[in-house]
Short mmCIF file of C-alpha atoms in Angstrom, two decimals:
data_model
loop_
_atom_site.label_atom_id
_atom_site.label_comp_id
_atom_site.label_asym_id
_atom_site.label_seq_id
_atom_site.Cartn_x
_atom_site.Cartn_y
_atom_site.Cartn_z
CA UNK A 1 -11.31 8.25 -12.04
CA UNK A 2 -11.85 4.71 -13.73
CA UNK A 3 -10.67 2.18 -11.13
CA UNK A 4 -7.27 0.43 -11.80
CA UNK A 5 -7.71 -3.29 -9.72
CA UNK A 6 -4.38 -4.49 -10.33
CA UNK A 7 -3.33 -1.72 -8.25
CA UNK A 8 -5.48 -3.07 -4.82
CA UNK A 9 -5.87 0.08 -2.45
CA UNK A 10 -3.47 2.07 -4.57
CA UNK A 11 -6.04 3.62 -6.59
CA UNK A 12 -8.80 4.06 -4.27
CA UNK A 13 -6.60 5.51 -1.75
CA UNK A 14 -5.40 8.09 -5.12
CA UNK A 15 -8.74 8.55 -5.58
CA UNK A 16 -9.23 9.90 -2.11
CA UNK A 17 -6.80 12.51 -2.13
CA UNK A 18 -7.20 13.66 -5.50
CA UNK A 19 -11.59 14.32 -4.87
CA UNK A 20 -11.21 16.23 -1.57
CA UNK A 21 -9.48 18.63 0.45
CA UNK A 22 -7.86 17.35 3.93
CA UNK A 23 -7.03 18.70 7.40
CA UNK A 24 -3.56 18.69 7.85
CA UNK A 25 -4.27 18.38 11.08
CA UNK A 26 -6.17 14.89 11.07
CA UNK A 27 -4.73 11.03 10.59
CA UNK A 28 -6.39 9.23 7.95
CA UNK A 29 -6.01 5.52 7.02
CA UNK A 30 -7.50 2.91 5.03
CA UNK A 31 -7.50 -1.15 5.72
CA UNK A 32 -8.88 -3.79 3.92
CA UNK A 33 -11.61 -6.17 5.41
CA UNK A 34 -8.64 -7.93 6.22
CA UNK A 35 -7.25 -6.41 8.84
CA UNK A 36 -8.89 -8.00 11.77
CA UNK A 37 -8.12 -10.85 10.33
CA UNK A 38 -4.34 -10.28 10.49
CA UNK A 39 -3.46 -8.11 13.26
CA UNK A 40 -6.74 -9.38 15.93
CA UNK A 41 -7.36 -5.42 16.58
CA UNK A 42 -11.25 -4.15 16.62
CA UNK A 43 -11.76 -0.46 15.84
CA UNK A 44 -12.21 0.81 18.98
CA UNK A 45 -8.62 -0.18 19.75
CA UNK A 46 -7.15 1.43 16.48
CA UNK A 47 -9.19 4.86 17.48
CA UNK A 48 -8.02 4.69 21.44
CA UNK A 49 -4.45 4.30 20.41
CA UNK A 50 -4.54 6.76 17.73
CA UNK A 51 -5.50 9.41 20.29
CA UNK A 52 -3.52 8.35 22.68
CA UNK A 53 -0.48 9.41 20.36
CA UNK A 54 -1.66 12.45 18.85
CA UNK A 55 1.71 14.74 18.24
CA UNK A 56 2.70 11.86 15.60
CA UNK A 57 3.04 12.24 12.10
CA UNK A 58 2.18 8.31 11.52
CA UNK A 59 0.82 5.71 12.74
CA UNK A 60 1.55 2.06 12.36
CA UNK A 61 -0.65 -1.13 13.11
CA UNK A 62 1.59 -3.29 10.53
CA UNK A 63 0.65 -6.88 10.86
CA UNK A 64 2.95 -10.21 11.29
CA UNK A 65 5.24 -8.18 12.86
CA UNK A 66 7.39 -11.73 13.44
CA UNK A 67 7.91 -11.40 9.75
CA UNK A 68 8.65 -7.41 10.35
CA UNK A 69 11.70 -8.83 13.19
CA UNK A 70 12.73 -11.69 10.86
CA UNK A 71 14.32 -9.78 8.49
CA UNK A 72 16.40 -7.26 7.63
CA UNK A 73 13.83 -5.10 6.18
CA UNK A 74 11.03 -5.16 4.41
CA UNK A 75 12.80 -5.80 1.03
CA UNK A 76 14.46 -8.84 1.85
CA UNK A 77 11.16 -10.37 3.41
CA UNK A 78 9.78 -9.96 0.21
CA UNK A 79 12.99 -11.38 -1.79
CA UNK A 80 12.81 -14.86 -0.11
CA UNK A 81 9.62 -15.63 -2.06
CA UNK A 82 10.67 -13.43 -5.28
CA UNK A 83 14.08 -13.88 -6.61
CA UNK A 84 13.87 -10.78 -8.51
CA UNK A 85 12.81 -8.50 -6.40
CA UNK A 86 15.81 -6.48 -5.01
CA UNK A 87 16.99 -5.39 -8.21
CA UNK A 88 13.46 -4.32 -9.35
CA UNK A 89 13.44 -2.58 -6.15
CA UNK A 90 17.17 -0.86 -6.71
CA UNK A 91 16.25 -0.39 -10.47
CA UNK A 92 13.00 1.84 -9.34
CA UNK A 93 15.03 3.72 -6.32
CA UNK A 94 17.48 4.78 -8.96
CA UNK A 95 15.26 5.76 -10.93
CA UNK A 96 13.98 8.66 -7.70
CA UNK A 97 17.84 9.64 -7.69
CA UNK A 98 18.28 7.33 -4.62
CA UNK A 99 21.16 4.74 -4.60
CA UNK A 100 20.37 3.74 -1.18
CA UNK A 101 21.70 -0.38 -1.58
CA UNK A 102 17.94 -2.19 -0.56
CA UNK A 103 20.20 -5.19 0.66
CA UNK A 104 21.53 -2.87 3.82
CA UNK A 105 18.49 -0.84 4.78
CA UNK A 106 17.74 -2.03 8.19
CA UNK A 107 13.69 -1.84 9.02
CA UNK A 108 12.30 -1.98 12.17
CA UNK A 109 9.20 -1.40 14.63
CA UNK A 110 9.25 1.75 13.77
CA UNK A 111 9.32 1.42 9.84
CA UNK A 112 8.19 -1.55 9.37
CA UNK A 113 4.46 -1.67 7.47
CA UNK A 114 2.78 -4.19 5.65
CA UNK A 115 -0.33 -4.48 3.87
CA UNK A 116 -0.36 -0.87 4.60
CA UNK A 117 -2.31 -0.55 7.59
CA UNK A 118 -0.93 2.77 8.79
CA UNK A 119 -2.37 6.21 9.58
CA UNK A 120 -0.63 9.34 8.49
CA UNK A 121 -1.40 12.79 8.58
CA UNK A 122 -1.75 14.32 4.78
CA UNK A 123 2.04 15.53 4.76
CA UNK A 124 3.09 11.80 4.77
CA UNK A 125 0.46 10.93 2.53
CA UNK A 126 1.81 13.15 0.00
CA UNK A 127 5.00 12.27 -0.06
CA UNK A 128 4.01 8.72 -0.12
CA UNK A 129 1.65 9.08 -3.21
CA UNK A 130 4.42 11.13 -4.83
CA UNK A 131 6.76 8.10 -4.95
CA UNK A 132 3.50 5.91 -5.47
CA UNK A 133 2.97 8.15 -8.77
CA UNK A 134 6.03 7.40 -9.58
CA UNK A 135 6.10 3.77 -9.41
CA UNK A 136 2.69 4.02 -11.63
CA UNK A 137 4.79 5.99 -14.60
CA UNK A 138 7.36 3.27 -14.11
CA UNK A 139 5.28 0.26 -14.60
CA UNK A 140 3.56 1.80 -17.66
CA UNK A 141 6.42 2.65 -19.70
CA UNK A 142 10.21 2.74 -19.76
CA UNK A 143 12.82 -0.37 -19.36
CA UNK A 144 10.96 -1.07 -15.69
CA UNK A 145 8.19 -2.13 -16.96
CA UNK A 146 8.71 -5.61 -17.47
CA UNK A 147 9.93 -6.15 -14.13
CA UNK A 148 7.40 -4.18 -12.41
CA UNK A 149 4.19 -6.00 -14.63
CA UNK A 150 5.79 -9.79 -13.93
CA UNK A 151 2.85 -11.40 -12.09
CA UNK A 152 3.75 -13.07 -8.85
CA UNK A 153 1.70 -16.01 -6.66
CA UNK A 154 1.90 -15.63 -3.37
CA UNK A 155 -0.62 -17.90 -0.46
CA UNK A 156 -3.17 -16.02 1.56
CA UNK A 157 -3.75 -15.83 4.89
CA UNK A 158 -6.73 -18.11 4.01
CA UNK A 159 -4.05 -20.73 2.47
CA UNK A 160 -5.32 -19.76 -1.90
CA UNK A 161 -3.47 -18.44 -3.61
CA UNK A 162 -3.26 -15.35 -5.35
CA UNK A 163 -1.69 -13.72 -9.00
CA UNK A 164 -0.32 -10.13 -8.33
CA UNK A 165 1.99 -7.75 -10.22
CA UNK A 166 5.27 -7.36 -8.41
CA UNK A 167 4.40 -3.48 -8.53
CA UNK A 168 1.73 -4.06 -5.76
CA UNK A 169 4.23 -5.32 -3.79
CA UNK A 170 7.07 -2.94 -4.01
CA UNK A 171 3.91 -0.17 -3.36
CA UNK A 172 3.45 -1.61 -0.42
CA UNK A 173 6.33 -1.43 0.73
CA UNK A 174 7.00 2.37 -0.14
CA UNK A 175 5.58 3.42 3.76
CA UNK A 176 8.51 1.56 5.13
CA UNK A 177 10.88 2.94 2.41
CA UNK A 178 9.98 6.72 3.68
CA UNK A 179 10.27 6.29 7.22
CA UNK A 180 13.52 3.35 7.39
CA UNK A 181 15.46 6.47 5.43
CA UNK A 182 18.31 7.94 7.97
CA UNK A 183 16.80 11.52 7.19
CA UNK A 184 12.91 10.94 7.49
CA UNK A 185 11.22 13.65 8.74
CA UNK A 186 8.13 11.88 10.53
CA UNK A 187 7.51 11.34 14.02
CA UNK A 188 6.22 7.60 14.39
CA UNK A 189 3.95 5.44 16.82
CA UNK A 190 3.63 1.59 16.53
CA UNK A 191 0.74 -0.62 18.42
CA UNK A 192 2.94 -2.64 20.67
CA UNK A 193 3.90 -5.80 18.82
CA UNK A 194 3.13 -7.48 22.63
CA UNK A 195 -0.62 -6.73 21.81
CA UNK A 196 -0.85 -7.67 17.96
CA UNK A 197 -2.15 -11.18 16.66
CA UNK A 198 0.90 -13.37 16.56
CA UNK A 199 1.31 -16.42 13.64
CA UNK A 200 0.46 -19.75 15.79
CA UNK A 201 3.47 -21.52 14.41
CA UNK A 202 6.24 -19.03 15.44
CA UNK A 203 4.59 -18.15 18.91
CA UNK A 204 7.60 -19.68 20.24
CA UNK A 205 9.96 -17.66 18.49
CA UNK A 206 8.54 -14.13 20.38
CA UNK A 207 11.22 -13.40 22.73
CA UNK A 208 14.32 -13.91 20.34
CA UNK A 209 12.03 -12.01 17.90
CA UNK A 210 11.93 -9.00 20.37
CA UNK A 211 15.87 -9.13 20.37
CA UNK A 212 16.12 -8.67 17.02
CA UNK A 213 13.87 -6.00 16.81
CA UNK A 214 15.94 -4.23 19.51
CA UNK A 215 18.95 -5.26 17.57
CA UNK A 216 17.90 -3.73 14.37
CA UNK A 217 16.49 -0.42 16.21
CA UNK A 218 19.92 -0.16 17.89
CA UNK A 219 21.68 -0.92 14.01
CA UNK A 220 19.41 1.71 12.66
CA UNK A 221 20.56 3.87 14.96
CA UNK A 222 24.07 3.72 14.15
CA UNK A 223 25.21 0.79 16.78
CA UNK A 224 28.27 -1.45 16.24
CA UNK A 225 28.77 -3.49 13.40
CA UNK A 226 28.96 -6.43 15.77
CA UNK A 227 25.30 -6.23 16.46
CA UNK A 228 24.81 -7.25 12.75
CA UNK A 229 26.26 -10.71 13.51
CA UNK A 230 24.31 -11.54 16.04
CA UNK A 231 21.29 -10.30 13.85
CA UNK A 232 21.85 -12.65 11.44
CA UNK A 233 23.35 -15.61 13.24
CA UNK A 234 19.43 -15.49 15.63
CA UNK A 235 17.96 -15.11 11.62
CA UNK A 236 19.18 -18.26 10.57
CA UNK A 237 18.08 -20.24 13.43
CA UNK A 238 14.33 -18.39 13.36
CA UNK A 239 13.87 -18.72 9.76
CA UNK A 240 12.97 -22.39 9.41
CA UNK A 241 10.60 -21.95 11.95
CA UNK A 242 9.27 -18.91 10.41
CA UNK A 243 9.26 -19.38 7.20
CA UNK A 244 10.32 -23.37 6.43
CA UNK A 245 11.73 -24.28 3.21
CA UNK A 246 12.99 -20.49 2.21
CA UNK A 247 16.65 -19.39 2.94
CA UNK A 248 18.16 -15.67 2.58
CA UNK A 249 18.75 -14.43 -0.90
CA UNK A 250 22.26 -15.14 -1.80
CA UNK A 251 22.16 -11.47 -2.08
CA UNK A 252 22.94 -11.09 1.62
CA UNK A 253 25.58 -13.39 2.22
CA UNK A 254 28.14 -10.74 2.71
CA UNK A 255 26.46 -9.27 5.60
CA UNK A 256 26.08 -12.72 7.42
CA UNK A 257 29.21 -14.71 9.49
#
C-alpha cells in the first residue's frame, strides 16, 4: 500500500498486518532506530526479557518512564505542551462510544507506552489497529479533522525540532488507552523502570518518582481518594524539575488541593 509518512510507524506497522498471516502465539514489535537511544536497552536484553515473561499478552519497554510517573496519564503529559489536546482526545473517544473523561484516567507502569515500543501478541495488535483505523477515518473526514491535522512542534531527543500532526500523537498514545481501561483484557509485563535509561536532569527525582508510580498503581486499582492528593501535591514539586517552564493544564485543577 502507498506509504502515508505523516503517519510515522502507523502505516508500516498497517502494512505488516494487512500482507501476512501471524501466529497468535508469537509477540511482535516494531521500534524506531531510536530506541537505544531513549531507553539504553540493546537487543539481546529486549529478547531475554521477552522470554522471560512469556504467558503475557504485552509487553512494554516504554521510554522516559519519569515522564510516564510525572503525570497522571499519558494524556495530560501530552496536554502540557498542547493546549488542545484533551478535547481532541475526548472528541475522538466519543466518537468509539467511550465517554471515559481523559482528565481522570490514571496511567501507570503497567499502561504507560510511549513512542510505542511495546510487544504484543496479534490479539492486542488487532484491537489496537482497530481503534488506529479509526483515528485514520477521523482525521480524513468529519468535524475531527481539523483538530486531528493541526501540526504541532515538539524538540527531539537530539534538541531540533520537529512539525507533526497532533494525530501521530494521540496514535501513540492508543497502547496506553487499551490497557489503562478498568476492563482490559491483557495480561502485561514492563522492563523494570530501575534498569531503563533515566533523563540526566531529573536523576534526582527517581525515588519520589517511584512513589508516584506506586501511588497511581494503587489509584488505578481503586485506592482512596486521599492517595490522589498526595499524587498531585509530589507533581507539583517534580514538575519544574522535570519539565521547567510548563504547569498542569488548567484542566486538572479540580483534582489537585
Amino acid at each position: 500500500r502507498p506509504a502515508k509518512p505523516d503517519w510515522f510507524e502507523y502505516w508500516p506497522i498497517r502494512n505488516f498486518f494487512s500482507d501476512r498471516r501471524v501466529d497468535d502465539s508469537a509477540f511482535y514489535g516494531f521500534l524506531s532506530p531510536k530506541f537505544n537511544l531513549k531507553t539504553g536497552l540493546r537487543g539481546s536484553e529486549v529478547l531475554a526479557f521477552i522470554e522471560s515473561v512469556p504467558d503475557v499478552d504485552v509487553v512494554l519497554f516504554s521510554p522516559f518512564p519519569e515522564h510516564g510517573a510525572g503525570f497522571l496519564n499519558v494524556f495530560e503529559q501530552q496536554q502540557v505542551f498542547d493546549s488542545g489536546f484533551f478535547r481532541v482526545c475526548q472528541n475522538f473517544l466519543g466518537s468509539l462510544g467511550d465517554d471515559t473523561d481523559v482528565r481522570t484516567v490514571i496511567h501507570h507502569s503497567q499502561s504507560v507506552v510511549f513512542s510505542n515500543f511495546f510487544f504484543a501478541k496479534p490479539r492486542f495488535w488487532r484491537e489496537w489497529l482497530d481503534v488506529c483505523e479509526r483515528l485514520v477515518a477521523a482525521s480524513e473526514r468529519g468535524d475531527m479533522r481539523d483538530g486531528l491535522c493541526e501540526g504541532f512542534v515538539y524538540a527531539q531527543a537530539n534538541g531540533e525540532s520537529k512539525a507533526v500532526q497532533r494525530k501521530v500523537f494521540l496514535m501513540e498514545r492508543i497502547a496506553s488507552y487499551l490497557l489503562g481501561r478498568r476492563t482490559q483484557p491483557y495480561n502485561v509485563a514492563h522492563y523494570p523502570v530501575a534498569k531503563m535509561r533515566r533523563l540526566s536532569h531529573a536523576v534526582s527525582l527517581g525515588g519520589v518518582l517511584d512513589e508516584m508510580d506506586r501511588l497511581k498503581c494503587t489509584l488505578a486499582q481503586g485506592g482512596d481518594a486521599a492517595l490522589l492528593v498526595r499524587y498531585r501535591t509530589l507533581q507539583r514539586e517534580v514538575l519544574p524539575i522535570l519539565v521547567p517552564g510548563v504547569s498542569l493544564p488548567d484542566a486538572s485543577d479540580q483534582w489537585r488541593s
